[in-house]
C-alpha cells in the first residue's frame, strides 16, 4: 500500500515519430516527425511538429530541455495516440461479460447480473477479481475508466485501491440500489446506502487526497433501484461536493423508462427526475441516452451533461438501440464511449469505436438519412478527447497539448506480435495505418500504456 | 511442391473431454466426457459420450482400436468444436481489409478494391500475400474457405497451391469481370475470361485430382461486371461439370441491383438472371442476399442454393443491410457465414457470428418483431454445419459424426495465452465457457486447428 502514496514522479523522457490525436470531433491531427517531451510530473512539456530526426537534440536544447533526455524513436508502423477513455464500465460484471445476450434488461439484471455482483460481498473475491479486471482494461489501453462498483463499501474501496496501485486513472462509485433488486443484493436501507457512500468517498479521499488518479463518483444505479430518499441523499452529497462526478443509466430501454414512469409519475421524463434530485450537472455521465426526446436534449445541453455511448451493449441486449450521436454532436452535447462491460461483451474501446460506426450507419440507413454516419475520426474523438470532456478532465487529458498529463498508447502495427491487424504494406501511409488499427487492431497492437507519464503496460 | 502431392495420411489419434457441435440450427450438442478417434485417413472413426476417464483404453479396445492410440486429454477450460467455414472471402483484398469503410459499394470497388486486386498481376506479390492471407485465416480457425481470387489466372493458381500446401480446405475461383471495371483491372475479353477460367480449373484438377482439399469454383464477380457472353460461357462450364461449385454476389446493395436491372432489363430479378445462365443450382453460394423478395426466396429454395451471410461488411459499408436470416431458416434455405474479408473488416468467423447476432437483434427490433433474433447456437450452426451444407460438403465436414473428416479446433479458454476472453470461473459450466468463447474469444483461444486430421496450427 505504501507505493501508491508516494508522490508521483517519472524521469523526463520523450517520443519522436508519428503522433495522432483529435483536436475536435471532426479534426484528427496526424503529426509526422513529431517530438513530444514529458516532464518529471508526467506532464507534456513540449509538442513539436516536422522535426528532422537529426535535429532532435538541437530542438530539445532550444526549448530548454536537457539534450540527453531519453527520446524513444517510433519506427515505421508505430505511432502514439492518447489513452482510451471508457466512461461506462461495471467492474463487478468482469467475469460475466458477454453472457446472457438477447435477454431484456430487467431479466438480464435479475438472472445474470445481480447474482454475479452479489459475490463481491467477499473482500477476498473482490481483491482477486478486481485485480484481473483492472489489468484487463489497462491491457486494452484504457487509461481512464468510470467504474460502477457493486453495492458493497468494502469491495468498492478495494476497487479504488486496485486502480491506484496499478496506476489507472479512474472514477469509482459505490452503486446505490435499495429497491427492485433481490433481497440477497440490495442496500439494507436508504440511510445505509447513503452512509456507505459517504464512508466510501472519505476513504478514496484519504488514499488519493489530490485525486491524482482516483476520484469517487456518485453512482445511483438508476431510478428504478433507488427510492426518493436515496436520490435525495445523493443530491445532498452532490450539492456539498460540487467537484464530485455523478453517473447513472439514462433512457436506456423502453422497459426501463416505463417502470421509471410508474415509480415516479410526478416526472414526465428522466431528465426532470434526476434534475429534481440535484443529480444533473456538468459532471453527470449519462450512460446510453438512446431514447432522449427533444425536451430532454435541451436539458442535457443546458446543464452540460455528458453522454456515454455504449454501442456494443445497445446492439446485443434484447433490443437494437441506436443512440442519436450525430444529433448530440450537432447540438454540442458532450459525447464519449463506454464499453459497458459486462452488458457489453467487449473490454475494448476499439470495439466500441467500430460498433459506434455500425450504429451510426444503421441510423443513417434506417432513420431517413438525416443523421449521417460517423467518420472514423469522430469515433476516435469520442474515445479520447470526447471522453475527457464528459469526465470534465479535458484540461488534463484527452490529447497531446502542452500542460496536459501524458496518458498515451504506443501503437505497434507490424512485427511478430501484431496479432490479426490487416497487414501493413509499403504503399500504406499514416492515415492507412491509423484506419487499419481502428478497424482491425486489438490489444496486441497496444505495445505500451502510459498514465500521467508512468508506463503501466509493456 | 512434392509434399502436397503425397497421399494424405496421419497417425490415428483421438481426443477425450468436452466436445461441442451442432446437430441442426437449433440443436447444439454439448458432449461431456466425449471420446473421439480419428483414423489414418483423417476420418472420424468413433464418437462416444459419457466415457469414464479410467475406461478410455477399455472403450478403445471394445471398438476395435489399438488400446495405445494416442488420446489427447482436454482439461478444464478446453473443448473441441468443428472447424469454422468461411463461405465468402476475397483473398486479394487481404491487405485492404477494413479500409474505406462508409463508402457505397461501387465507389469502394473503384477507389479501394480494384487498385488493390490489380497488384496480383505480379505472381511474386501473389505468392507472398496469399501465404500471409491463408496463414491468417488458418490462425482464425477457418478450416474451409470459399475464396474469390483476382481476375489473374496465374495468381489464382498460386492461391490454390498455397491452400493445398498449408493444408486448408478451399474453394478457389478466378474472378470473372470483363466490363464496368477500370481498364487496368478487367478481363481483356469474354473469350479470354472463359479461357483463363478453363485453364485454371484444369490446373487445380491437376494439383489436387480428387479434390482432397482444393476445388475450383466458378466465380462471376457479379452481373454488373460480366456481360452475357461471359455468363453464358460460365453456364456452359457449369453444365459440363455438375460437380463445380459456383459463387457470386446476390442482391447485396440497392445500388448494385439497380445497375444490374439497367444492364439486363429482360430479367425482373437476379434469381431469374443467374438461373437463365445456368448458374443457380444446389452448388451456388450466393453472398449477402439482403434484399431478396418473396419470388426470389422461392427460387433459392426450389433450386437449393446456399446463402453466405456477411454481417460484418453488410453493416459497415455505406448502408446497414439486414439479411433476413430467420426467414431463410424458417423456409429451410441453406445459410452460412462469410467474413467477406476485405469488405468485412474482420478475418474472424467468430466476429461474424457476433455480428450475425447483432443484425438479427436489429431485424427483430426494427422489422416489427416477426423475425426473432438468432440464438448463439444458431450463429454457431451457420459457422459450422450450415457452412458445410452451403458448400455441399455436409457429408464430409461440419460436425463430429463417424465417417466425416476431422476438421476441428481445440479451444483453450484459460491460461496465460488465452487473450482477452472473459475470465472463466469455477462456477462456470460448459455452456458458460462456450458462450464466453463465442461472445468474447478470438484466435488466441484457438490452440490447434485440424483439417482432415492433419494439424495445421499450434
XYZ file of C-alpha atoms in Angstrom, chain A residues 167-337:
171
model
C -1.787 3.285 -11.963
C -5.063 3.553 -13.861
C -6.942 6.859 -13.741
C -10.445 6.075 -12.534
C -13.747 7.286 -11.252
C -15.032 4.679 -8.813
C -18.516 4.547 -7.342
C -20.315 2.507 -4.735
C -23.509 1.501 -6.503
C -26.717 2.704 -4.793
C -29.699 0.357 -5.092
C -32.165 -0.094 -2.261
C -35.223 -1.430 -4.092
C -36.387 -3.521 -7.049
C -33.469 -5.851 -6.597
C -33.405 -9.260 -4.930
C -33.065 -9.447 -1.152
C -29.644 -11.011 -1.462
C -28.424 -7.992 -3.372
C -29.737 -4.613 -2.330
C -28.849 -1.893 0.161
C -30.367 -2.645 3.560
C -31.985 0.803 3.718
C -31.806 4.273 2.239
C -29.830 5.570 5.185
C -27.324 2.748 4.989
C -26.970 3.300 1.237
C -26.047 6.937 1.860
C -23.844 6.210 4.824
C -21.803 3.600 2.959
C -21.450 6.086 0.101
C -20.140 8.829 2.406
C -17.729 6.424 4.052
C -16.512 5.300 0.625
C -15.942 8.885 -0.513
C -13.917 9.626 2.640
C -11.811 6.530 2.051
C -10.946 7.448 -1.535
C -10.080 10.992 -0.470
C -7.768 9.544 2.136
C -5.913 7.205 -0.228
C -5.678 9.776 -3.036
C -6.141 13.197 -1.417
C -5.458 15.241 -4.545
C -7.441 12.944 -6.854
C -4.166 12.344 -8.610
C -5.606 9.181 -10.136
C -8.762 8.058 -8.365
C -11.916 10.093 -7.823
C -15.085 8.901 -6.078
C -18.224 9.164 -8.191
C -21.867 9.191 -7.088
C -23.499 6.129 -8.625
C -27.250 5.718 -8.280
C -27.731 2.585 -10.410
C -30.922 4.022 -11.921
C -34.156 5.452 -10.547
C -35.810 2.032 -10.610
C -33.377 0.800 -7.962
C -33.248 3.981 -5.855
C -36.122 5.400 -3.856
C -36.620 9.135 -3.385
C -34.777 9.072 -0.073
C -31.613 7.660 -1.664
C -31.796 10.083 -4.579
C -32.347 12.983 -2.165
C -29.394 11.906 -0.050
C -27.125 11.610 -3.083
C -28.296 15.017 -4.313
C -27.328 16.497 -0.954
C -23.864 14.966 -1.172
C -23.543 16.368 -4.713
C -24.595 19.836 -3.517
C -21.993 19.793 -0.745
C -19.286 18.445 -3.084
C -19.583 20.232 -6.415
C -16.379 18.551 -7.624
C -17.918 15.071 -7.412
C -18.806 13.389 -10.680
C -22.130 11.542 -10.928
C -23.102 8.596 -13.101
C -26.306 6.759 -13.853
C -28.175 4.945 -16.626
C -30.364 7.244 -18.689
C -33.130 6.496 -21.200
C -31.537 3.112 -21.864
C -34.523 0.890 -22.617
C -38.228 1.313 -23.240
C -38.930 -1.200 -20.475
C -36.750 0.727 -18.038
C -38.359 4.057 -18.959
C -41.864 2.685 -18.426
C -41.047 1.312 -14.987
C -39.385 4.595 -14.031
C -42.528 6.441 -15.067
C -44.653 4.168 -12.884
C -42.361 4.666 -9.898
C -42.094 8.441 -10.331
C -45.337 9.513 -12.024
C -44.672 13.108 -10.977
C -41.908 13.431 -13.590
C -42.550 13.456 -17.309
C -39.101 12.212 -18.138
C -35.797 11.125 -16.633
C -34.122 14.494 -17.168
C -36.668 16.202 -14.917
C -36.405 13.390 -12.396
C -32.635 13.448 -11.969
C -32.502 17.241 -12.184
C -35.068 17.489 -9.392
C -32.830 15.454 -7.113
C -29.798 17.595 -7.949
C -28.063 14.887 -9.945
C -27.824 16.527 -13.355
C -24.950 18.899 -13.901
C -21.810 19.232 -15.987
C -20.229 16.355 -14.055
C -23.028 13.912 -14.833
C -22.130 10.948 -17.024
C -25.320 9.551 -18.501
C -24.972 6.067 -19.920
C -26.774 5.036 -23.121
C -29.114 8.014 -23.815
C -30.876 6.112 -26.572
C -34.448 7.364 -26.309
C -33.829 11.024 -25.479
C -36.538 13.319 -26.784
C -36.369 16.943 -27.858
C -37.117 18.350 -24.393
C -34.547 16.166 -22.669
C -31.896 17.013 -25.258
C -32.469 20.639 -24.362
C -31.927 19.886 -20.677
C -28.778 17.843 -21.311
C -27.352 20.700 -23.339
C -28.396 23.421 -20.889
C -26.999 21.504 -17.915
C -23.894 20.443 -19.881
C -24.306 16.753 -19.030
C -22.149 14.164 -20.775
C -23.316 11.146 -22.743
C -21.632 7.754 -22.538
C -22.490 5.943 -25.761
C -22.327 2.158 -25.333
C -22.947 0.734 -28.801
C -21.825 -2.827 -28.027
C -24.354 -3.460 -25.261
C -27.005 -1.378 -27.028
C -26.957 -3.736 -30.015
C -26.676 -7.087 -28.232
C -29.197 -6.761 -25.429
C -32.772 -7.686 -26.174
C -33.297 -4.563 -28.297
C -31.298 -2.806 -31.012
C -30.702 0.685 -29.644
C -29.416 3.478 -31.842
C -28.398 6.470 -29.728
C -28.643 9.702 -31.763
C -24.953 10.575 -31.597
C -24.954 12.742 -34.734
C -27.675 14.861 -33.150
C -25.701 15.174 -29.903
C -22.641 16.290 -31.834
C -24.745 18.754 -33.827
C -26.075 20.308 -30.621
C -22.703 20.381 -28.891
C -23.731 17.859 -26.245
C -20.650 16.105 -24.872
C -20.303 12.508 -26.103
C -17.927 9.694 -25.222
C -17.728 5.918 -25.436
